[in-house]
Amino acid sequence: MYVEENLIFYNQRFESQSQLFDFIADELEEKNYVTEQFREAIKIREQNFPTGLQLQNLNVAIVHTEVEYSRTEKLVIIKLEKPITFKNIETLKPLEVDFIIGLILQDSYKHLEVLQKVSRLLQNEEVIQEIRQASSHAELTILMQDYFNKKENEI
């Protein structure tokens, strides 16, 4: 459905949010999944509407842009080797994020459906623990594909 092996990245290292966003944009532009304006749009969106979430055992950012910058329906999954600083969505204070979920959505109606699925993932302590313990790209890929490619009634 939304998760492809070539959009899951394990133990990536970035020195800044900007470097992370450039990496995401490069990967998506190369596959023609986003418009040329995506790179700037994701940076501006994060600056104006922070996406950092502090969970009990994992800090996550759910980065995205408006649908006009997307040409497909995909998720980008990145497990960071070293946390990078985002702003907390609730407090706007700095938050060291370990895990990135990028929403690449061109259908605004699917946006809510995907956000609900991501939300359920983030509330599932068992899956969060498996994300933290994933020790290879293959493990993370299987975990994410199993979760996101399930039918709604299986979750």
PDB file of N, CA and C in Angstrom, residues 5-100:
ATOM      1  N   GLU A   5      10.136  -0.800   0.356  1.00  0.00           N
ATOM      2  CA  GLU A   5      11.455  -1.049   0.953  1.00  0.00           C
ATOM      3  C   GLU A   5      12.437   0.080   0.658  1.00  0.00           C
ATOM      4  N   ASN A   6      12.362   0.644  -0.548  1.00  0.00           N
ATOM      5  CA  ASN A   6      13.327   1.689  -0.918  1.00  0.00           C
ATOM      6  C   ASN A   6      13.012   3.050  -0.294  1.00  0.00           C
ATOM      7  N   LEU A   7      11.972   3.123   0.530  1.00  0.00           N
ATOM      8  CA  LEU A   7      11.666   4.359   1.263  1.00  0.00           C
ATOM      9  C   LEU A   7      11.768   4.144   2.774  1.00  0.00           C
ATOM     10  N   ILE A   8      12.424   3.060   3.157  1.00  0.00           N
ATOM     11  CA  ILE A   8      12.701   2.791   4.567  1.00  0.00           C
ATOM     12  C   ILE A   8      14.210   2.874   4.751  1.00  0.00           C
ATOM     13  N   PHE A   9      14.625   3.685   5.704  1.00  0.00           N
ATOM     14  CA  PHE A   9      16.048   3.936   5.912  1.00  0.00           C
ATOM     15  C   PHE A   9      16.396   3.652   7.366  1.00  0.00           C
ATOM     16  N   TYR A  10      17.450   2.872   7.551  1.00  0.00           N
ATOM     17  CA  TYR A  10      17.845   2.410   8.877  1.00  0.00           C
ATOM     18  C   TYR A  10      19.183   3.031   9.277  1.00  0.00           C
ATOM     19  N   ASN A  11      19.251   3.507  10.519  1.00  0.00           N
ATOM     20  CA  ASN A  11      20.473   4.077  11.096  1.00  0.00           C
ATOM     21  C   ASN A  11      21.060   5.198  10.246  1.00  0.00           C
ATOM     22  N   GLN A  12      20.205   6.079   9.791  1.00  0.00           N
ATOM     23  CA  GLN A  12      20.658   7.245   9.043  1.00  0.00           C
ATOM     24  C   GLN A  12      21.156   8.304  10.017  1.00  0.00           C
ATOM     25  N   ARG A  13      22.129   9.078   9.565  1.00  0.00           N
ATOM     26  CA  ARG A  13      22.709  10.113  10.422  1.00  0.00           C
ATOM     27  C   ARG A  13      22.635  11.462   9.702  1.00  0.00           C
ATOM     28  N   PHE A  14      22.074  12.431  10.385  1.00  0.00           N
ATOM     29  CA  PHE A  14      21.961  13.789   9.858  1.00  0.00           C
ATOM     30  C   PHE A  14      22.381  14.756  10.951  1.00  0.00           C
ATOM     31  N   GLU A  15      22.965  15.852  10.553  1.00  0.00           N
ATOM     32  CA  GLU A  15      23.407  16.854  11.522  1.00  0.00           C
ATOM     33  C   GLU A  15      22.320  17.879  11.823  1.00  0.00           C
ATOM     34  N   SER A  16      21.309  17.931  10.965  1.00  0.00           N
ATOM     35  CA  SER A  16      20.265  18.945  11.152  1.00  0.00           C
ATOM     36  C   SER A  16      18.972  18.497  10.483  1.00  0.00           C
ATOM     37  N   GLN A  17      17.915  19.195  10.848  1.00  0.00           N
ATOM     38  CA  GLN A  17      16.620  18.979  10.196  1.00  0.00           C
ATOM     39  C   GLN A  17      16.725  19.264   8.704  1.00  0.00           C
ATOM     40  N   SER A  18      17.407  20.342   8.371  1.00  0.00           N
ATOM     41  CA  SER A  18      17.548  20.736   6.974  1.00  0.00           C
ATOM     42  C   SER A  18      18.230  19.636   6.158  1.00  0.00           C
ATOM     43  N   GLN A  19      19.271  19.044   6.714  1.00  0.00           N
ATOM     44  CA  GLN A  19      19.969  17.952   6.035  1.00  0.00           C
ATOM     45  C   GLN A  19      19.035  16.744   5.860  1.00  0.00           C
ATOM     46  N   LEU A  20      18.254  16.445   6.880  1.00  0.00           N
ATOM     47  CA  LEU A  20      17.266  15.365   6.801  1.00  0.00           C
ATOM     48  C   LEU A  20      16.256  15.644   5.690  1.00  0.00           C
ATOM     49  N   PHE A  21      15.710  16.857   5.668  1.00  0.00           N
ATOM     50  CA  PHE A  21      14.700  17.193   4.668  1.00  0.00           C
ATOM     51  C   PHE A  21      15.275  17.170   3.255  1.00  0.00           C
ATOM     52  N   ASP A  22      16.530  17.591   3.103  1.00  0.00           N
ATOM     53  CA  ASP A  22      17.177  17.510   1.788  1.00  0.00           C
ATOM     54  C   ASP A  22      17.311  16.054   1.345  1.00  0.00           C
ATOM     55  N   PHE A  23      17.667  15.182   2.269  1.00  0.00           N
ATOM     56  CA  PHE A  23      17.774  13.753   1.965  1.00  0.00           C
ATOM     57  C   PHE A  23      16.422  13.195   1.513  1.00  0.00           C
ATOM     58  N   ILE A  24      15.381  13.487   2.266  1.00  0.00           N
ATOM     59  CA  ILE A  24      14.039  13.010   1.912  1.00  0.00           C
ATOM     60  C   ILE A  24      13.641  13.534   0.535  1.00  0.00           C
ATOM     61  N   ALA A  25      13.847  14.826   0.311  1.00  0.00           N
ATOM     62  CA  ALA A  25      13.489  15.425  -0.977  1.00  0.00           C
ATOM     63  C   ALA A  25      14.277  14.785  -2.120  1.00  0.00           C
ATOM     64  N   ASP A  26      15.578  14.567  -1.926  1.00  0.00           N
ATOM     65  CA  ASP A  26      16.393  13.929  -2.970  1.00  0.00           C
ATOM     66  C   ASP A  26      15.844  12.551  -3.328  1.00  0.00           C
ATOM     67  N   GLU A  27      15.544  11.752  -2.310  1.00  0.00           N
ATOM     68  CA  GLU A  27      15.022  10.401  -2.546  1.00  0.00           C
ATOM     69  C   GLU A  27      13.688  10.442  -3.295  1.00  0.00           C
ATOM     70  N   LEU A  28      12.811  11.335  -2.892  1.00  0.00           N
ATOM     71  CA  LEU A  28      11.470  11.397  -3.488  1.00  0.00           C
ATOM     72  C   LEU A  28      11.479  12.034  -4.872  1.00  0.00           C
ATOM     73  N   GLU A  29      12.317  13.048  -5.063  1.00  0.00           N
ATOM     74  CA  GLU A  29      12.421  13.682  -6.384  1.00  0.00           C
ATOM     75  C   GLU A  29      12.989  12.700  -7.406  1.00  0.00           C
ATOM     76  N   GLU A  30      13.987  11.926  -6.985  1.00  0.00           N
ATOM     77  CA  GLU A  30      14.603  10.941  -7.876  1.00  0.00           C
ATOM     78  C   GLU A  30      13.570   9.938  -8.390  1.00  0.00           C
ATOM     79  N   LYS A  31      12.596   9.612  -7.572  1.00  0.00           N
ATOM     80  CA  LYS A  31      11.549   8.653  -7.946  1.00  0.00           C
ATOM     81  C   LYS A  31      10.333   9.346  -8.569  1.00  0.00           C
ATOM     82  N   ASN A  32      10.403  10.660  -8.683  1.00  0.00           N
ATOM     83  CA  ASN A  32       9.313  11.468  -9.230  1.00  0.00           C
ATOM     84  C   ASN A  32       8.038  11.355  -8.392  1.00  0.00           C
ATOM     85  N   TYR A  33       8.196  11.189  -7.074  1.00  0.00           N
ATOM     86  CA  TYR A  33       7.061  11.069  -6.157  1.00  0.00           C
ATOM     87  C   TYR A  33       6.559  12.421  -5.661  1.00  0.00           C
ATOM     88  N   VAL A  34       7.373  13.465  -5.841  1.00  0.00           N
ATOM     89  CA  VAL A  34       7.007  14.802  -5.368  1.00  0.00           C
ATOM     90  C   VAL A  34       7.391  15.843  -6.418  1.00  0.00           C
ATOM     91  N   THR A  35       6.837  17.029  -6.262  1.00  0.00           N
ATOM     92  CA  THR A  35       7.177  18.134  -7.159  1.00  0.00           C
ATOM     93  C   THR A  35       8.494  18.780  -6.714  1.00  0.00           C
ATOM     94  N   GLU A  36       9.023  19.643  -7.559  1.00  0.00           N
ATOM     95  CA  GLU A  36      10.265  20.356  -7.230  1.00  0.00           C
ATOM     96  C   GLU A  36      10.087  21.277  -6.030  1.00  0.00           C
ATOM     97  N   GLN A  37       8.877  21.704  -5.767  1.00  0.00           N
ATOM     98  CA  GLN A  37       8.612  22.617  -4.654  1.00  0.00           C
ATOM     99  C   GLN A  37       8.546  21.901  -3.299  1.00  0.00           C
ATOM    100  N   PHE A  38       8.534  20.586  -3.319  1.00  0.00           N
ATOM    101  CA  PHE A  38       8.412  19.804  -2.083  1.00  0.00           C
ATOM    102  C   PHE A  38       9.503  20.148  -1.073  1.00  0.00           C
ATOM    103  N   ARG A  39      10.741  20.237  -1.522  1.00  0.00           N
ATOM    104  CA  ARG A  39      11.889  20.454  -0.634  1.00  0.00           C
ATOM    105  C   ARG A  39      11.679  21.693   0.243  1.00  0.00           C
ATOM    106  N   GLU A  40      11.334  22.776  -0.372  1.00  0.00           N
ATOM    107  CA  GLU A  40      11.126  24.013   0.395  1.00  0.00           C
ATOM    108  C   GLU A  40       9.842  23.932   1.220  1.00  0.00           C
ATOM    109  N   ALA A  41       8.813  23.313   0.652  1.00  0.00           N
ATOM    110  CA  ALA A  41       7.519  23.221   1.341  1.00  0.00           C
ATOM    111  C   ALA A  41       7.615  22.431   2.644  1.00  0.00           C
ATOM    112  N   ILE A  42       8.391  21.350   2.663  1.00  0.00           N
ATOM    113  CA  ILE A  42       8.486  20.542   3.878  1.00  0.00           C
ATOM    114  C   ILE A  42       9.232  21.304   4.973  1.00  0.00           C
ATOM    115  N   LYS A  43      10.225  22.092   4.572  1.00  0.00           N
ATOM    116  CA  LYS A  43      10.975  22.889   5.558  1.00  0.00           C
ATOM    117  C   LYS A  43      10.092  23.989   6.151  1.00  0.00           C
ATOM    118  N   ILE A  44       9.349  24.663   5.299  1.00  0.00           N
ATOM    119  CA  ILE A  44       8.468  25.744   5.763  1.00  0.00           C
ATOM    120  C   ILE A  44       7.346  25.178   6.636  1.00  0.00           C
ATOM    121  N   ARG A  45       6.779  24.066   6.220  1.00  0.00           N
ATOM    122  CA  ARG A  45       5.681  23.445   6.981  1.00  0.00           C
ATOM    123  C   ARG A  45       6.139  23.068   8.387  1.00  0.00           C
ATOM    124  N   GLU A  46       7.325  22.491   8.492  1.00  0.00           N
ATOM    125  CA  GLU A  46       7.846  22.090   9.800  1.00  0.00           C
ATOM    126  C   GLU A  46       8.154  23.305  10.669  1.00  0.00           C
ATOM    127  N   GLN A  47       8.644  24.347  10.047  1.00  0.00           N
ATOM    128  CA  GLN A  47       8.948  25.576  10.790  1.00  0.00           C
ATOM    129  C   GLN A  47       7.669  26.200  11.355  1.00  0.00           C
ATOM    130  N   ASN A  48       6.619  26.213  10.560  1.00  0.00           N
ATOM    131  CA  ASN A  48       5.359  26.841  10.972  1.00  0.00           C
ATOM    132  C   ASN A  48       4.467  25.932  11.817  1.00  0.00           C
ATOM    133  N   PHE A  49       4.542  24.634  11.568  1.00  0.00           N
ATOM    134  CA  PHE A  49       3.692  23.660  12.266  1.00  0.00           C
ATOM    135  C   PHE A  49       4.540  22.459  12.689  1.00  0.00           C
ATOM    136  N   PRO A  50       5.238  22.568  13.817  1.00  0.00           N
ATOM    137  CA  PRO A  50       6.134  21.493  14.265  1.00  0.00           C
ATOM    138  C   PRO A  50       5.413  20.155  14.408  1.00  0.00           C
ATOM    139  N   THR A  51       6.178  19.072  14.195  1.00  0.00           N
ATOM    140  CA  THR A  51       5.576  17.736  14.185  1.00  0.00           C
ATOM    141  C   THR A  51       6.210  16.759  15.173  1.00  0.00           C
ATOM    142  N   GLY A  52       7.051  17.233  16.070  1.00  0.00           N
ATOM    143  CA  GLY A  52       7.695  16.344  17.033  1.00  0.00           C
ATOM    144  C   GLY A  52       6.716  15.845  18.081  1.00  0.00           C
ATOM    145  N   LEU A  53       6.728  14.541  18.321  1.00  0.00           N
ATOM    146  CA  LEU A  53       5.856  13.919  19.321  1.00  0.00           C
ATOM    147  C   LEU A  53       6.704  13.174  20.339  1.00  0.00           C
ATOM    148  N   GLN A  54       6.481  13.475  21.596  1.00  0.00           N
ATOM    149  CA  GLN A  54       7.196  12.776  22.655  1.00  0.00           C
ATOM    150  C   GLN A  54       6.335  11.625  23.150  1.00  0.00           C
ATOM    151  N   LEU A  55       6.803  10.416  22.897  1.00  0.00           N
ATOM    152  CA  LEU A  55       6.116   9.225  23.368  1.00  0.00           C
ATOM    153  C   LEU A  55       6.870   8.681  24.574  1.00  0.00           C
ATOM    154  N   GLN A  56       6.328   7.674  25.180  1.00  0.00           N
ATOM    155  CA  GLN A  56       6.957   7.123  26.379  1.00  0.00           C
ATOM    156  C   GLN A  56       8.353   6.567  26.090  1.00  0.00           C
ATOM    157  N   ASN A  57       8.504   5.858  24.974  1.00  0.00           N
ATOM    158  CA  ASN A  57       9.779   5.199  24.687  1.00  0.00           C
ATOM    159  C   ASN A  57      10.400   5.556  23.348  1.00  0.00           C
ATOM    160  N   LEU A  58       9.850   6.553  22.671  1.00  0.00           N
ATOM    161  CA  LEU A  58      10.362   6.918  21.358  1.00  0.00           C
ATOM    162  C   LEU A  58       9.862   8.314  21.020  1.00  0.00           C
ATOM    163  N   ASN A  59      10.758   9.166  20.535  1.00  0.00           N
ATOM    164  CA  ASN A  59      10.348  10.486  20.063  1.00  0.00           C
ATOM    165  C   ASN A  59      10.279  10.440  18.543  1.00  0.00           C
ATOM    166  N   VAL A  60       9.171  10.910  17.999  1.00  0.00           N
ATOM    167  CA  VAL A  60       8.851  10.751  16.587  1.00  0.00           C
ATOM    168  C   VAL A  60       8.511  12.103  15.982  1.00  0.00           C
ATOM    169  N   ALA A  61       8.834  12.279  14.704  1.00  0.00           N
ATOM    170  CA  ALA A  61       8.332  13.418  13.940  1.00  0.00           C
ATOM    171  C   ALA A  61       7.549  12.858  12.754  1.00  0.00           C
ATOM    172  N   ILE A  62       6.377  13.411  12.538  1.00  0.00           N
ATOM    173  CA  ILE A  62       5.534  12.998  11.407  1.00  0.00           C
ATOM    174  C   ILE A  62       5.529  14.158  10.417  1.00  0.00           C
ATOM    175  N   VAL A  63       6.499  14.153   9.523  1.00  0.00           N
ATOM    176  CA  VAL A  63       6.704  15.281   8.619  1.00  0.00           C
ATOM    177  C   VAL A  63       5.852  15.126   7.366  1.00  0.00           C
ATOM    178  N   HIS A  64       5.385  16.259   6.849  1.00  0.00           N
ATOM    179  CA  HIS A  64       4.548  16.230   5.654  1.00  0.00           C
ATOM    180  C   HIS A  64       4.393  17.637   5.088  1.00  0.00           C
ATOM    181  N   THR A  65       3.817  17.689   3.898  1.00  0.00           N
ATOM    182  CA  THR A  65       3.485  18.959   3.253  1.00  0.00           C
ATOM    183  C   THR A  65       2.016  18.899   2.852  1.00  0.00           C
ATOM    184  N   GLU A  66       1.587  19.943   2.184  1.00  0.00           N
ATOM    185  CA  GLU A  66       0.252  19.928   1.613  1.00  0.00           C
ATOM    186  C   GLU A  66       0.247  18.948   0.435  1.00  0.00           C
ATOM    187  N   VAL A  67      -0.931  18.449   0.083  1.00  0.00           N
ATOM    188  CA  VAL A  67      -1.055  17.417  -0.950  1.00  0.00           C
ATOM    189  C   VAL A  67      -0.592  17.884  -2.331  1.00  0.00           C
ATOM    190  N   GLU A  68      -0.609  19.166  -2.582  1.00  0.00           N
ATOM    191  CA  GLU A  68      -0.243  19.667  -3.913  1.00  0.00           C
ATOM    192  C   GLU A  68       1.207  19.368  -4.297  1.00  0.00           C
ATOM    193  N   TYR A  69       2.044  19.024  -3.322  1.00  0.00           N
ATOM    194  CA  TYR A  69       3.458  18.751  -3.601  1.00  0.00           C
ATOM    195  C   TYR A  69       3.746  17.265  -3.805  1.00  0.00           C
ATOM    196  N   SER A  70       2.729  16.424  -3.696  1.00  0.00           N
ATOM    197  CA  SER A  70       2.900  14.970  -3.811  1.00  0.00           C
ATOM    198  C   SER A  70       2.290  14.454  -5.104  1.00  0.00           C
ATOM    199  N   ARG A  71       2.926  13.423  -5.648  1.00  0.00           N
ATOM    200  CA  ARG A  71       2.425  12.786  -6.866  1.00  0.00           C
ATOM    201  C   ARG A  71       1.983  11.343  -6.628  1.00  0.00           C
ATOM    202  N   THR A  72       2.003  10.911  -5.382  1.00  0.00           N
ATOM    203  CA  THR A  72       1.695   9.520  -5.063  1.00  0.00           C
ATOM    204  C   THR A  72       1.294   9.409  -3.593  1.00  0.00           C
ATOM    205  N   GLU A  73       1.038   8.197  -3.166  1.00  0.00           N
ATOM    206  CA  GLU A  73       0.675   7.915  -1.771  1.00  0.00           C
ATOM    207  C   GLU A  73       1.733   6.975  -1.195  1.00  0.00           C
ATOM    208  N   LYS A  74       2.660   7.521  -0.436  1.00  0.00           N
ATOM    209  CA  LYS A  74       3.749   6.719   0.131  1.00  0.00           C
ATOM    210  C   LYS A  74       4.088   7.211   1.526  1.00  0.00           C
ATOM    211  N   LEU A  75       4.805   6.362   2.257  1.00  0.00           N
ATOM    212  CA  LEU A  75       5.383   6.749   3.537  1.00  0.00           C
ATOM    213  C   LEU A  75       6.893   6.617   3.436  1.00  0.00           C
ATOM    214  N   VAL A  76       7.589   7.555   4.048  1.00  0.00           N
ATOM    215  CA  VAL A  76       9.035   7.471   4.201  1.00  0.00           C
ATOM    216  C   VAL A  76       9.273   7.172   5.677  1.00  0.00           C
ATOM    217  N   ILE A  77      10.037   6.134   5.949  1.00  0.00           N
ATOM    218  CA  ILE A  77      10.320   5.716   7.322  1.00  0.00           C
ATOM    219  C   ILE A  77      11.825   5.825   7.544  1.00  0.00           C
ATOM    220  N   ILE A  78      12.222   6.548   8.590  1.00  0.00           N
ATOM    221  CA  ILE A  78      13.650   6.710   8.873  1.00  0.00           C
ATOM    222  C   ILE A  78      13.904   6.497  10.359  1.00  0.00           C
ATOM    223  N   LYS A  79      14.724   5.503  10.652  1.00  0.00           N
ATOM    224  CA  LYS A  79      15.202   5.299  12.019  1.00  0.00           C
ATOM    225  C   LYS A  79      16.584   5.940  12.087  1.00  0.00           C
ATOM    226  N   LEU A  80      16.727   6.924  12.960  1.00  0.00           N
ATOM    227  CA  LEU A  80      17.964   7.688  13.029  1.00  0.00           C
ATOM    228  C   LEU A  80      19.009   7.001  13.898  1.00  0.00           C
ATOM    229  N   GLU A  81      20.249   7.103  13.479  1.00  0.00           N
ATOM    230  CA  GLU A  81      21.361   6.600  14.292  1.00  0.00           C
ATOM    231  C   GLU A  81      21.553   7.487  15.509  1.00  0.00           C
ATOM    232  N   LYS A  82      21.401   8.783  15.282  1.00  0.00           N
ATOM    233  CA  LYS A  82      21.582   9.787  16.336  1.00  0.00           C
ATOM    234  C   LYS A  82      20.401  10.755  16.248  1.00  0.00           C
ATOM    235  N   PRO A  83      19.741  11.058  17.357  1.00  0.00           N
ATOM    236  CA  PRO A  83      18.574  11.952  17.308  1.00  0.00           C
ATOM    237  C   PRO A  83      18.913  13.334  16.737  1.00  0.00           C
ATOM    238  N   ILE A  84      17.925  13.953  16.119  1.00  0.00           N
ATOM    239  CA  ILE A  84      18.051  15.349  15.701  1.00  0.00           C
ATOM    240  C   ILE A  84      16.915  16.150  16.332  1.00  0.00           C
ATOM    241  N   THR A  85      17.133  17.438  16.447  1.00  0.00           N
ATOM    242  CA  THR A  85      16.205  18.300  17.167  1.00  0.00           C
ATOM    243  C   THR A  85      15.047  18.749  16.286  1.00  0.00           C
ATOM    244  N   PHE A  86      13.852  18.534  16.799  1.00  0.00           N
ATOM    245  CA  PHE A  86      12.612  19.063  16.236  1.00  0.00           C
ATOM    246  C   PHE A  86      11.966  19.883  17.337  1.00  0.00           C
ATOM    247  N   LYS A  87      10.857  20.515  17.019  1.00  0.00           N
ATOM    248  CA  LYS A  87      10.056  21.161  18.063  1.00  0.00           C
ATOM    249  C   LYS A  87       8.890  20.248  18.406  1.00  0.00           C
ATOM    250  N   ASN A  88       8.595  20.173  19.693  1.00  0.00           N
ATOM    251  CA  ASN A  88       7.471  19.387  20.176  1.00  0.00           C
ATOM    252  C   ASN A  88       6.175  20.022  19.675  1.00  0.00           C
ATOM    253  N   ILE A  89       5.298  19.223  19.106  1.00  0.00           N
ATOM    254  CA  ILE A  89       4.038  19.706  18.542  1.00  0.00           C
ATOM    255  C   ILE A  89       3.159  20.386  19.595  1.00  0.00           C
ATOM    256  N   GLU A  90       3.280  19.954  20.858  1.00  0.00           N
ATOM    257  CA  GLU A  90       2.427  20.482  21.923  1.00  0.00           C
ATOM    258  C   GLU A  90       3.051  21.665  22.653  1.00  0.00           C
ATOM    259  N   THR A  91       4.336  21.547  22.986  1.00  0.00           N
ATOM    260  CA  THR A  91       4.973  22.576  23.824  1.00  0.00           C
ATOM    261  C   THR A  91       5.827  23.554  23.034  1.00  0.00           C
ATOM    262  N   LEU A  92       6.158  23.204  21.801  1.00  0.00           N
ATOM    263  CA  LEU A  92       7.064  23.962  20.933  1.00  0.00           C
ATOM    264  C   LEU A  92       8.493  24.023  21.471  1.00  0.00           C
ATOM    265  N   LYS A  93       8.773  23.228  22.487  1.00  0.00           N
ATOM    266  CA  LYS A  93      10.133  23.150  23.028  1.00  0.00           C
ATOM    267  C   LYS A  93      10.943  22.155  22.201  1.00  0.00           C
ATOM    268  N   PRO A  94      12.274  22.301  22.214  1.00  0.00           N
ATOM    269  CA  PRO A  94      13.116  21.353  21.473  1.00  0.00           C
ATOM    270  C   PRO A  94      12.892  19.917  21.946  1.00  0.00           C
ATOM    271  N   LEU A  95      12.927  19.000  20.986  1.00  0.00           N
ATOM    272  CA  LEU A  95      12.702  17.585  21.264  1.00  0.00           C
ATOM    273  C   LEU A  95      13.668  16.779  20.398  1.00  0.00           C
ATOM    274  N   GLU A  96      14.423  15.903  21.020  1.00  0.00           N
ATOM    275  CA  GLU A  96      15.357  15.046  20.285  1.00  0.00           C
ATOM    276  C   GLU A  96      14.584  13.857  19.711  1.00  0.00           C
ATOM    277  N   VAL A  97      14.499  13.796  18.393  1.00  0.00           N
ATOM    278  CA  VAL A  97      13.683  12.807  17.691  1.00  0.00           C
ATOM    279  C   VAL A  97      14.552  11.663  17.170  1.00  0.00           C
ATOM    280  N   ASP A  98      14.056  10.431  17.365  1.00  0.00           N
ATOM    281  CA  ASP A  98      14.765   9.210  16.954  1.00  0.00           C
ATOM    282  C   ASP A  98      14.213   8.581  15.680  1.00  0.00           C
ATOM    283  N   PHE A  99      12.958   8.906  15.350  1.00  0.00           N
ATOM    284  CA  PHE A  99      12.240   8.165  14.318  1.00  0.00           C
ATOM    285  C   PHE A  99      11.391   9.136  13.511  1.00  0.00           C
ATOM    286  N   ILE A 100      11.474   9.022  12.194  1.00  0.00           N
ATOM    287  CA  ILE A 100      10.758   9.926  11.290  1.00  0.00           C
ATOM    288  C   ILE A 100       9.761   9.125  10.457  1.00  0.00           C
TER     289      ILE A 100
END
